[in-house]
mmCIF file of C-alpha atoms in Angstrom:
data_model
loop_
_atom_site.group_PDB
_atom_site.id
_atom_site.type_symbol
_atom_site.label_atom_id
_atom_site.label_comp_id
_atom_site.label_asym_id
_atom_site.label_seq_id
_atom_site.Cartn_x
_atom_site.Cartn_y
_atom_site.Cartn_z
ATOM 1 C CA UNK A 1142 -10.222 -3.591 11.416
ATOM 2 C CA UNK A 1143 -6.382 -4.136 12.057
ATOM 3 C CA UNK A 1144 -5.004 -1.023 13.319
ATOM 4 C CA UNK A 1145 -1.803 0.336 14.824
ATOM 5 C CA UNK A 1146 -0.584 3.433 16.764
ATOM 6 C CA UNK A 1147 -1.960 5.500 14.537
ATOM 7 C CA UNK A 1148 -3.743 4.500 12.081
ATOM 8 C CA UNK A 1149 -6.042 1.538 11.484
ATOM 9 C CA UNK A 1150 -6.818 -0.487 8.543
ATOM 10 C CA UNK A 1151 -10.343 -1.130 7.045
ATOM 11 C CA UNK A 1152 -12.358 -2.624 4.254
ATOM 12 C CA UNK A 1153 -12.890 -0.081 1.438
ATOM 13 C CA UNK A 1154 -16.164 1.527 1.559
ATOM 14 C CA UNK A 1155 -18.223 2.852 -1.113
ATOM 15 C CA UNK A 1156 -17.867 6.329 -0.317
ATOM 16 C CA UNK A 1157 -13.854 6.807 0.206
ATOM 17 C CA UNK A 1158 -13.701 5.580 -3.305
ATOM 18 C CA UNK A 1159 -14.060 9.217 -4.618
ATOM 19 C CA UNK A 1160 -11.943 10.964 -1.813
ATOM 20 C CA UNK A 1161 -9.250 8.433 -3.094
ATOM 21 C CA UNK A 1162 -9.568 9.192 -6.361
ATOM 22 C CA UNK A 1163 -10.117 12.715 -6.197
ATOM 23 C CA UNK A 1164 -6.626 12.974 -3.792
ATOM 24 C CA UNK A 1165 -4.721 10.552 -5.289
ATOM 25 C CA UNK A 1166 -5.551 9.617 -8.429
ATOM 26 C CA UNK A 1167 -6.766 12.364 -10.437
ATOM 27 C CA UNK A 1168 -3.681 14.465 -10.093
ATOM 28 C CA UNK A 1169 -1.442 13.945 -12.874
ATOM 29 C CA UNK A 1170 1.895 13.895 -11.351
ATOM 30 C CA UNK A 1171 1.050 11.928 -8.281
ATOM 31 C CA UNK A 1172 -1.273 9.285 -9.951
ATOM 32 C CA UNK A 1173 1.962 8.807 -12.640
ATOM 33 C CA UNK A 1174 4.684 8.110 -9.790
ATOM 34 C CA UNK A 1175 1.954 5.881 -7.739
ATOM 35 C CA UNK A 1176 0.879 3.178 -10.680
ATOM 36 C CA UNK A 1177 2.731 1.691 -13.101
ATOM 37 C CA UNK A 1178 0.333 2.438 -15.985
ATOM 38 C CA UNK A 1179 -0.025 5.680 -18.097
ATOM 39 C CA UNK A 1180 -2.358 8.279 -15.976
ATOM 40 C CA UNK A 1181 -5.618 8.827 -17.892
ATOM 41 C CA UNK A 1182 -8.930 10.504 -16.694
ATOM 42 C CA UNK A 1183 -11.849 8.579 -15.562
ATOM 43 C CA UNK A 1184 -15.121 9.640 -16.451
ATOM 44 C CA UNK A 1185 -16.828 10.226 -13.560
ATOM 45 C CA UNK A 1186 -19.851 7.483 -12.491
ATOM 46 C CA UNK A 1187 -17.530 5.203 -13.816
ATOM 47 C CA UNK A 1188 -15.743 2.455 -12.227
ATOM 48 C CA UNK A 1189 -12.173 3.604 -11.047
ATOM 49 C CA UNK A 1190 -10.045 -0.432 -11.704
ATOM 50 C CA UNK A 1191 -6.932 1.173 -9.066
ATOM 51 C CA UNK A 1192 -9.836 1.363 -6.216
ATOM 52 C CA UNK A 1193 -12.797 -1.082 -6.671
ATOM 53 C CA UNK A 1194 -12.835 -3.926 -4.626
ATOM 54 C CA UNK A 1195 -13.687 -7.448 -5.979
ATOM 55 C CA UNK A 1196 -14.053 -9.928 -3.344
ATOM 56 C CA UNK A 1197 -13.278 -12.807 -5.305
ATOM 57 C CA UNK A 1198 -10.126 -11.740 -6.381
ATOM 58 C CA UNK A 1199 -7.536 -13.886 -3.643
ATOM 59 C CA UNK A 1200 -4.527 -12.207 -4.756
ATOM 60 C CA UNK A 1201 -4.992 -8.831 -3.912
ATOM 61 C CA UNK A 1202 -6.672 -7.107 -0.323
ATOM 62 C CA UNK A 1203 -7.301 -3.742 -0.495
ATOM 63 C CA UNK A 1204 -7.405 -1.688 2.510
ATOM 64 C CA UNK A 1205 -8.694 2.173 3.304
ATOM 65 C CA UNK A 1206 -6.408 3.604 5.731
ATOM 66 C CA UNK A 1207 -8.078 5.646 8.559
ATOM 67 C CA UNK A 1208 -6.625 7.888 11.538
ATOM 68 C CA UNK A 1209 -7.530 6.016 14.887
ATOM 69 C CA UNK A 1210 -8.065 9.468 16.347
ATOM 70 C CA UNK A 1211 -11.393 10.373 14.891
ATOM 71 C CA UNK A 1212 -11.420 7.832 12.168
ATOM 72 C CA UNK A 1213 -10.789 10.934 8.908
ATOM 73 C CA UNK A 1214 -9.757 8.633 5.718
ATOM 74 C CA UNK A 1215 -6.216 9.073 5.351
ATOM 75 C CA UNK A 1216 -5.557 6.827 2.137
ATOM 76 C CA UNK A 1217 -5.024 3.517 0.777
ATOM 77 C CA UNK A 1218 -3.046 0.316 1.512
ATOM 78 C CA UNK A 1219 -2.497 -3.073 -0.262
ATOM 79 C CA UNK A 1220 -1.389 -6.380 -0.321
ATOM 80 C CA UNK A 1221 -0.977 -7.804 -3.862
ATOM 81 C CA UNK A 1222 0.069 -10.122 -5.842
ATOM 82 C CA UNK A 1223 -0.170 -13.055 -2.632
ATOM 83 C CA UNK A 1224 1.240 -15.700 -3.702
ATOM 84 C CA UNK A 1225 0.007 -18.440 -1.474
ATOM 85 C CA UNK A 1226 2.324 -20.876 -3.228
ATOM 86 C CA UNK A 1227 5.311 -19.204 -2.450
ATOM 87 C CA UNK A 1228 3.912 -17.544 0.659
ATOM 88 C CA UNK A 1229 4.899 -14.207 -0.796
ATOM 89 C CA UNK A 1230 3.424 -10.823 -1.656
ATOM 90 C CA UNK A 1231 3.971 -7.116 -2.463
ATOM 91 C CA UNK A 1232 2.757 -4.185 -0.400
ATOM 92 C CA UNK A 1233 2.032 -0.441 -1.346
ATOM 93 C CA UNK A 1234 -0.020 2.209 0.233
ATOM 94 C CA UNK A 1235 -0.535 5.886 -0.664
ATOM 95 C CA UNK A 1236 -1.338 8.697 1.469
ATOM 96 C CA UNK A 1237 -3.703 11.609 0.969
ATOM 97 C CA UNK A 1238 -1.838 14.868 0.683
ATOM 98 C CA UNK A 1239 -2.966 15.925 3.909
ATOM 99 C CA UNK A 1240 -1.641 13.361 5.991
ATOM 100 C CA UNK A 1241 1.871 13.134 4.476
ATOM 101 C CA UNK A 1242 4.854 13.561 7.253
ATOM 102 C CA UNK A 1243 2.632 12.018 10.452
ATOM 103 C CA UNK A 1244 4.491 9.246 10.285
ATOM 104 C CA UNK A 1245 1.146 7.085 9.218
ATOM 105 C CA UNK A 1246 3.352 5.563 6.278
ATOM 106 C CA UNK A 1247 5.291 3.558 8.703
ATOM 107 C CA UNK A 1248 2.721 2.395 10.703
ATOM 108 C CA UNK A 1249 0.821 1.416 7.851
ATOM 109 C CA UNK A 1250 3.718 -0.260 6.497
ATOM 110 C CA UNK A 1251 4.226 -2.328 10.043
ATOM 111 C CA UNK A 1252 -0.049 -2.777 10.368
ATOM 112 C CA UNK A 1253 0.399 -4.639 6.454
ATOM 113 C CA UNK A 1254 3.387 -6.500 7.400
ATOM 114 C CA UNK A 1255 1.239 -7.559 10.808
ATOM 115 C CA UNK A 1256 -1.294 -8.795 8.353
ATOM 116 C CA UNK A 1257 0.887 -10.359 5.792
ATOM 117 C CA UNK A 1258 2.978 -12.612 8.250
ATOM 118 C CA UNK A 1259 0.511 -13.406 11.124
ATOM 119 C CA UNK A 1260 -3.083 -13.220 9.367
ATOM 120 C CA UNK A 1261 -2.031 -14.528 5.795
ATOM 121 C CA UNK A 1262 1.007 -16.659 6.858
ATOM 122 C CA UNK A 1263 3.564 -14.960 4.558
ATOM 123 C CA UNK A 1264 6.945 -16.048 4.159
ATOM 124 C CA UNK A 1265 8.374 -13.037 2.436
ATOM 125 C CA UNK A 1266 6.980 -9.663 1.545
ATOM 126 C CA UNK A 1267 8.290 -6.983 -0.808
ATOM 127 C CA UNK A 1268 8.125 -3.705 -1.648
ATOM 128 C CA UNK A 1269 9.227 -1.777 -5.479
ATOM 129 C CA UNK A 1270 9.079 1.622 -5.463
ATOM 130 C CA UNK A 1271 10.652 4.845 -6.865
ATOM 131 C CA UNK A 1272 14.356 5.677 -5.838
ATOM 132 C CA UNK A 1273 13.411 9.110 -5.131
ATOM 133 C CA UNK A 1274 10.611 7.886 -2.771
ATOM 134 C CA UNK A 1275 12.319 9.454 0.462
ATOM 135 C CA UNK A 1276 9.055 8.829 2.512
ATOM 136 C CA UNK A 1277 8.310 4.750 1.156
ATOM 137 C CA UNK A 1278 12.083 3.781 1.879
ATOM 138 C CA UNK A 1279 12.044 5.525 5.207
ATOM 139 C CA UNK A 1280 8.813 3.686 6.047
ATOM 140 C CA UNK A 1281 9.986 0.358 4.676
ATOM 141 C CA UNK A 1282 13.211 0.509 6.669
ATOM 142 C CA UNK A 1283 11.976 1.465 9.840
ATOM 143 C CA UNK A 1284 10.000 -1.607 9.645
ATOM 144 C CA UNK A 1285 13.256 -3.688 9.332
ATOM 145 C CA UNK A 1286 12.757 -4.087 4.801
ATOM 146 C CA UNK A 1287 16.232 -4.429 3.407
ATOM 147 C CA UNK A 1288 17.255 -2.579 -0.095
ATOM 148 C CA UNK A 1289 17.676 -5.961 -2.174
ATOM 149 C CA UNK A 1290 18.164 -4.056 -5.971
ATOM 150 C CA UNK A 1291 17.950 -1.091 -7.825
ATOM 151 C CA UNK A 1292 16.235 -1.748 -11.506
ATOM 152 C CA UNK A 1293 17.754 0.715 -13.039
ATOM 153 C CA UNK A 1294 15.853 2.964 -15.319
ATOM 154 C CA UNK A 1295 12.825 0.291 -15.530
ATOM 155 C CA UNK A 1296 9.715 3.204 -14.308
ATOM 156 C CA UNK A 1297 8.733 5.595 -17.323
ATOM 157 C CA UNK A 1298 7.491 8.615 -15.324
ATOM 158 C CA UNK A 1299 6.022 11.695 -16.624
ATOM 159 C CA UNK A 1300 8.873 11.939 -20.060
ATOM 160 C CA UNK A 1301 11.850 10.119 -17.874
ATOM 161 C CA UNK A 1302 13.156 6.947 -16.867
ATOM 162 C CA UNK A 1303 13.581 6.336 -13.335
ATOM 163 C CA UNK A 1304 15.184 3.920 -11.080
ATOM 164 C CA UNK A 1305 12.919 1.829 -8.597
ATOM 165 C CA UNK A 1306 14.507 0.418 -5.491
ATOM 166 C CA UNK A 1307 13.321 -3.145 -4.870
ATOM 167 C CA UNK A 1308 13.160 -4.110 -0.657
ATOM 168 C CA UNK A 1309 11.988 -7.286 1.088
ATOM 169 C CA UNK A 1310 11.541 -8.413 4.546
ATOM 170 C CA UNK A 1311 11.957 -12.175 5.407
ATOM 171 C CA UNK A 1312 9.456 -13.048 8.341
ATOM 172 C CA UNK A 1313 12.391 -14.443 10.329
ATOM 173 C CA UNK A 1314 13.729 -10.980 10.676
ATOM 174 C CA UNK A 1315 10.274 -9.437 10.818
ATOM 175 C CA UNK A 1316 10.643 -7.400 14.499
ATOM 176 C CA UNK A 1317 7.441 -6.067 15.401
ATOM 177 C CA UNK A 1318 7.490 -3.022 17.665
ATOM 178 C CA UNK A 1319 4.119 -3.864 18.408
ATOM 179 C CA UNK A 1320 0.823 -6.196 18.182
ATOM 180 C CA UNK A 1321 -2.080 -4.353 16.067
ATOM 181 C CA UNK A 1322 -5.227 -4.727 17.453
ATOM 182 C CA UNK A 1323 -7.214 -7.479 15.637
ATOM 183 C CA UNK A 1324 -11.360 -5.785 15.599
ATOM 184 C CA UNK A 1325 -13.897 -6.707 12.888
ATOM 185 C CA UNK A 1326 -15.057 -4.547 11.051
ATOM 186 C CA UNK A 1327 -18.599 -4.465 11.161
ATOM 187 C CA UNK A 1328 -19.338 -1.679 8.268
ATOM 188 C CA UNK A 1329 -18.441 -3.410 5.515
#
């Protein structure tokens, strides 16, 4: 497990796939604003795509974000589209309802960048996400990700375009406050 101040950052096990789901991506409004695809229902049983894990797949690492204090799944986190050519990739994370406004979004975003640009070697990582996203840019600049773009009107969202601010983070300029703590996971 990597983990921070506050959080820590674990493989996905079976069982927080339907928390995740159930908190994130079943509600309409919030699954629409956190994936770029239409929001549909999935039948449940079935195999959600946004939270199943194949361990083949190198270009995406899925992570289930716990609190260190008593270990309570507190959401997701992600590092996609690696580019190992380029030494670049994209992060995201989404929090469960409930654990909005700890401040666990910017130590999850400083845990991913930890694993990015010491564990995966990454020159550059990036982050896209909606301009009205106070709580993503907050926790993106606080870990030192500069606003690089706005793509103007390029995120259809629930009847309405909206902008999407585009940030990256060099790992020359990469200032961690802090270490994570490197411990294996030994559940999954």
């Amino acid at each position: 497990m990597l983990t921070g101040g506050k959080v820590g950052l674990r493989a996905r096990h079976k069982d927080d796939i339907p928390v995740l789901r159930t908190e994130l991506y079943d509600d309409v409004v919030n699954g629409s604003r956190a994936d770029g695809r239409p929001w549909r229902p999935i039948t449940p049983g079935q195999e959600d795509s946004r939270l199943a894990v194949d361990d083949k797949e190198q270009s995406h690492v899925p992570f289930s974000v716990v609190e260190l204090d008593g270990g309570a799944l507190v959401g997701t986190a992600t590092l996609w589209s690696i580019d190992n050519h380029n030494r670049s990739a994209h992060i995201g994370l989404g929090l469960l309802p409930s654990a909005r406004g700890k401040g666990y979004g910017t130590d999850v975003v400083a845990v991913l960048c930890h694993y990015g640009f010491v564990v995966r070697g990454m020159q550059r990582l990036q982050i896209e996400t909606l301009s009205d996203n106070a709580a993503m840019l907050r926790s993106a600049e606080r870990n030192g990700f500069v606003r690089e773009g706005v793509l103007r009107s390029s995120a259809w969202v629930l009847g309405e375009f909206l902008d999407e601010v585009l940030l990256g983070l060099l790992v020359r300029d990469w200032k961690p406050d802090s270490k994570p703590d490197l411990k294996p996971d030994l559940k999954g």
